[in-house]
Tab-separated table of C-alpha atoms in Angstrom:
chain	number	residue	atom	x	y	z
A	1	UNK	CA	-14.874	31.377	-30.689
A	2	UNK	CA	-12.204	32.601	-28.209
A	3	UNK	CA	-14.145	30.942	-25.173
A	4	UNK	CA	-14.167	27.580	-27.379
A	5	UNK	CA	-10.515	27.685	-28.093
A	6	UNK	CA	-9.536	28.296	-24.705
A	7	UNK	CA	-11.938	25.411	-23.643
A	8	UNK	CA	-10.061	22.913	-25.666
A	9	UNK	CA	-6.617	24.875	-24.732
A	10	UNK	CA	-7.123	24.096	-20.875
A	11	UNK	CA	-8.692	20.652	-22.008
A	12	UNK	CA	-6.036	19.426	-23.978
A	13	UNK	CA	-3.267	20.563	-21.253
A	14	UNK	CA	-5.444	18.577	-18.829
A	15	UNK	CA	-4.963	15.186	-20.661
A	16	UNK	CA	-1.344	15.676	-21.499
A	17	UNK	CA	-0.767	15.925	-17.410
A	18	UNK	CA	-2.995	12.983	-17.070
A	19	UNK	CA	-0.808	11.086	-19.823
A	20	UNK	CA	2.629	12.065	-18.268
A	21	UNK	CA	1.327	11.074	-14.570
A	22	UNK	CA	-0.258	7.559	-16.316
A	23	UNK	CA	3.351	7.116	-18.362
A	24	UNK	CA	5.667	8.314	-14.937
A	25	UNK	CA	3.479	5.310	-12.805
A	26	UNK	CA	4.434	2.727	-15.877
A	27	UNK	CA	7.740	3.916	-15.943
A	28	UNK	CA	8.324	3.351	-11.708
A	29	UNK	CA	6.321	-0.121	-12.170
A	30	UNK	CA	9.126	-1.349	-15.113
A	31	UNK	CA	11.741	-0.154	-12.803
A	32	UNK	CA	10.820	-1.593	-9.508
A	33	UNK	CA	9.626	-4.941	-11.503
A	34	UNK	CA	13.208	-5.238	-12.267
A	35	UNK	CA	15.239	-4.841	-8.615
A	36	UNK	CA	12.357	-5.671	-6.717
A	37	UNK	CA	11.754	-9.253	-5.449
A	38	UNK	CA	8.354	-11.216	-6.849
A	39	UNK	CA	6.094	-10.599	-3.332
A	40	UNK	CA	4.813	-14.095	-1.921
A	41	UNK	CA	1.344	-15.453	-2.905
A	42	UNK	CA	-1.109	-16.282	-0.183
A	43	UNK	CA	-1.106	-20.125	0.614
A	44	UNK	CA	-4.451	-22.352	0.438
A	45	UNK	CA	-4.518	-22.120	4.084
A	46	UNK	CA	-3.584	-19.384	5.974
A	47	UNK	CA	-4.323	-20.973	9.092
A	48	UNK	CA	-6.819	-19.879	11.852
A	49	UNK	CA	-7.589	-15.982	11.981
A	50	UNK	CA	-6.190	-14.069	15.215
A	51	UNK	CA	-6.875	-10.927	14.630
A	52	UNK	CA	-9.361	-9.198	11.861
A	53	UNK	CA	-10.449	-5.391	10.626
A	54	UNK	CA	-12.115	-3.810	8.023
A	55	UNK	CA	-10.864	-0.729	6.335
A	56	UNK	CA	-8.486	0.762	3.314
A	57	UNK	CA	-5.208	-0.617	2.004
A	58	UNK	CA	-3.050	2.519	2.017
A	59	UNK	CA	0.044	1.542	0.023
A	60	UNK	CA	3.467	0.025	0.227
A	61	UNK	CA	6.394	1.667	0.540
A	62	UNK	CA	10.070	0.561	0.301
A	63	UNK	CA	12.489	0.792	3.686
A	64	UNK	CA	12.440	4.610	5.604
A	65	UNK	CA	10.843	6.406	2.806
A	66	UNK	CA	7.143	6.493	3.515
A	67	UNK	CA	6.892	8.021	0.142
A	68	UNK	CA	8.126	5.590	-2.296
A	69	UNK	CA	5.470	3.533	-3.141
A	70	UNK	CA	5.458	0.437	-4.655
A	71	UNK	CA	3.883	0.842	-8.222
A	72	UNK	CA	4.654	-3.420	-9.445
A	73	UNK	CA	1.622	-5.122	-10.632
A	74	UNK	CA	-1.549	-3.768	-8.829
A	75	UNK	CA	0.602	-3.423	-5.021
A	76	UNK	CA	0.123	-0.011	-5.040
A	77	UNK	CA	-3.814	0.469	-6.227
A	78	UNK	CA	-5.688	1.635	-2.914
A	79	UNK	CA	-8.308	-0.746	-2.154
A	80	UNK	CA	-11.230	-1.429	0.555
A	81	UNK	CA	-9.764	-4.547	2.622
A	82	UNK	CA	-9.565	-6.862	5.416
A	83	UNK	CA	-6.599	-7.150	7.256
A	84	UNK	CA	-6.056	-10.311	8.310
A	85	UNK	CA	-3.348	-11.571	11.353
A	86	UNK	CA	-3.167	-15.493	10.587
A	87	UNK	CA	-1.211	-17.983	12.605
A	88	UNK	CA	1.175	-18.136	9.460
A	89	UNK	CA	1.435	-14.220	8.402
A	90	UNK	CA	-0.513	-11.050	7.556
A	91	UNK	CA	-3.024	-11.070	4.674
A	92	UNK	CA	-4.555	-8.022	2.959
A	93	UNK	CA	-7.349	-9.293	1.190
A	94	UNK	CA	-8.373	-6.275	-1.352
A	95	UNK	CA	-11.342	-5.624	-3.126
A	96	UNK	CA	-11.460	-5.386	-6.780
A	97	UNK	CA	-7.390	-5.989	-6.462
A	98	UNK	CA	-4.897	-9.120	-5.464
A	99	UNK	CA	-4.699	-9.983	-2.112
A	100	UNK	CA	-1.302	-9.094	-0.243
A	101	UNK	CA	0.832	-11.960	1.975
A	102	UNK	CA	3.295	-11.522	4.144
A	103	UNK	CA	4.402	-14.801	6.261
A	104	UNK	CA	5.145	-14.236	9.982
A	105	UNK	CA	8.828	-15.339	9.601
A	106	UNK	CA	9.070	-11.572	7.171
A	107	UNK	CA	6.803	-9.862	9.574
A	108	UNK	CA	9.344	-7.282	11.509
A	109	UNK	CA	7.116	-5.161	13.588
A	110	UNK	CA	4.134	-2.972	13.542
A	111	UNK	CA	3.413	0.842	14.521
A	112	UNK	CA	0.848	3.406	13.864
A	113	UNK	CA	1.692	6.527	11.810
A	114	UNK	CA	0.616	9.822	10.503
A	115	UNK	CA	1.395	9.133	6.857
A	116	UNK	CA	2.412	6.579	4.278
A	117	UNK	CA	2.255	6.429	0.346
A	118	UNK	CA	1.250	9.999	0.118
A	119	UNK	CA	-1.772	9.370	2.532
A	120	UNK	CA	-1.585	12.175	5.527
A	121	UNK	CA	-4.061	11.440	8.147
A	122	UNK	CA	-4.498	12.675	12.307
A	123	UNK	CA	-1.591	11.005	14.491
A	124	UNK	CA	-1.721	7.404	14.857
A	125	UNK	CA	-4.412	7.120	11.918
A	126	UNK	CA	-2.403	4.454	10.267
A	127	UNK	CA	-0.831	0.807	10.895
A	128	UNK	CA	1.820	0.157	8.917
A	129	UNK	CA	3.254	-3.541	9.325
A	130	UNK	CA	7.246	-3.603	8.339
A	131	UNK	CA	8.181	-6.532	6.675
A	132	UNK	CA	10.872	-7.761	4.782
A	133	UNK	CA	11.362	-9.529	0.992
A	134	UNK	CA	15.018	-10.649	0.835
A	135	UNK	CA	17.271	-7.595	1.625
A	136	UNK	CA	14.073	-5.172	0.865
A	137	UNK	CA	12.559	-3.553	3.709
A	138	UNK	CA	8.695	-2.735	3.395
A	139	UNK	CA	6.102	-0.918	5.033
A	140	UNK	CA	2.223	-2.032	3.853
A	141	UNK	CA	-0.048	0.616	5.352
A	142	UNK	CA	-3.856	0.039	6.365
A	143	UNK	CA	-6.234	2.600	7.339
A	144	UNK	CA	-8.922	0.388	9.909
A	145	UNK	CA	-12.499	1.511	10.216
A	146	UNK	CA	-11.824	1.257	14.070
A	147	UNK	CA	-8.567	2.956	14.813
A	148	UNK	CA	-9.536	1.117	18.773
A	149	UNK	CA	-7.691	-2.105	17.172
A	150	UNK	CA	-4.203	-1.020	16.587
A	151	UNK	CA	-2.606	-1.305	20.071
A	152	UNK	CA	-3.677	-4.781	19.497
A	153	UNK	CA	-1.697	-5.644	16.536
A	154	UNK	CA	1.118	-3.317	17.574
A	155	UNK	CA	1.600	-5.934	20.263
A	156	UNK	CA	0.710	-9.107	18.486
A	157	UNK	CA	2.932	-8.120	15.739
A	158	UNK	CA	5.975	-7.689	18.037
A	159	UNK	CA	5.891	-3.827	17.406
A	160	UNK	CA	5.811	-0.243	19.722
A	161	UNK	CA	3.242	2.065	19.179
């Protein structure tokens, strides 16, 4: 009877963490929904494709702090994707989740990185684009299948490795 009790002891302190992780995440997405600007919508048509990979959407994160991810609508919901450089912006299209747009004339740079959204990886095992929304600063990480590709969008994004 002991062994039950502490079963549903350790059980029932397990689902009140999960509940007050589940309730912090709707709390940051109210907040950020509020000061945050509505993110652009990918067009009809792109335009042609430049560039393309395969891999994971990491995350966004707002300005310097590769920590503070963006929690509004499903942004920050890790995803297989393609990354996509168009001749009119960068577009993350997710599976199972929205796709992601940012037009060239927000598109501030690129770099690879060791870490974004709480995602730690080997040096260089990221490419974050920085992009802007208004006076918000952004950082939209993507973990490519074939890390080979990034020097190429560091330089066709205008960005220094």
């Amino acid at each position: 009877m002991t062994r039950v009790l502490l079963s549903l002891a350790v059980l029932a302190i397990f689902l009140l963490c999960l509940y007050g992780m589940w309730r912090g995440w709707q709390r940051r997405a109210r907040r950020q929904a509020e000061v945050l600007p509505e993110f652009p919508q990918p067009p009809a048509e792109t335009g042609a494709t430049m560039l393309e990979t395969t891999g994971v959407y990491v995350g966004t994160t707002i300005g310097d702090d590769w920590q503070d991810r963006v929690a509004v609508g499903d942004i920050g919901h890790r995803a297989e994707a393609t990354l996509k450089l168009t001749e009119n912006g960068v577009l993350v299209e997710r599976t199972g989740a929205s796709a992601l747009w940012i037009p060239t004339a927000q598109v501030d740079g690129a770099r690879t990185a060791r870490g974004l959204a709480g995602k730690v990886m080997t040096a260089d095992g990221l490419l974050v684009v920085r992009w802007h929304l208004g006076d918000r600063v952004f950082d939209t990480g993507f973990r490519g299948d074939d890390k080979d590709v990034y020097e190429q969008w560091v330089q066709a994004l205008g960005g220094d490795s």
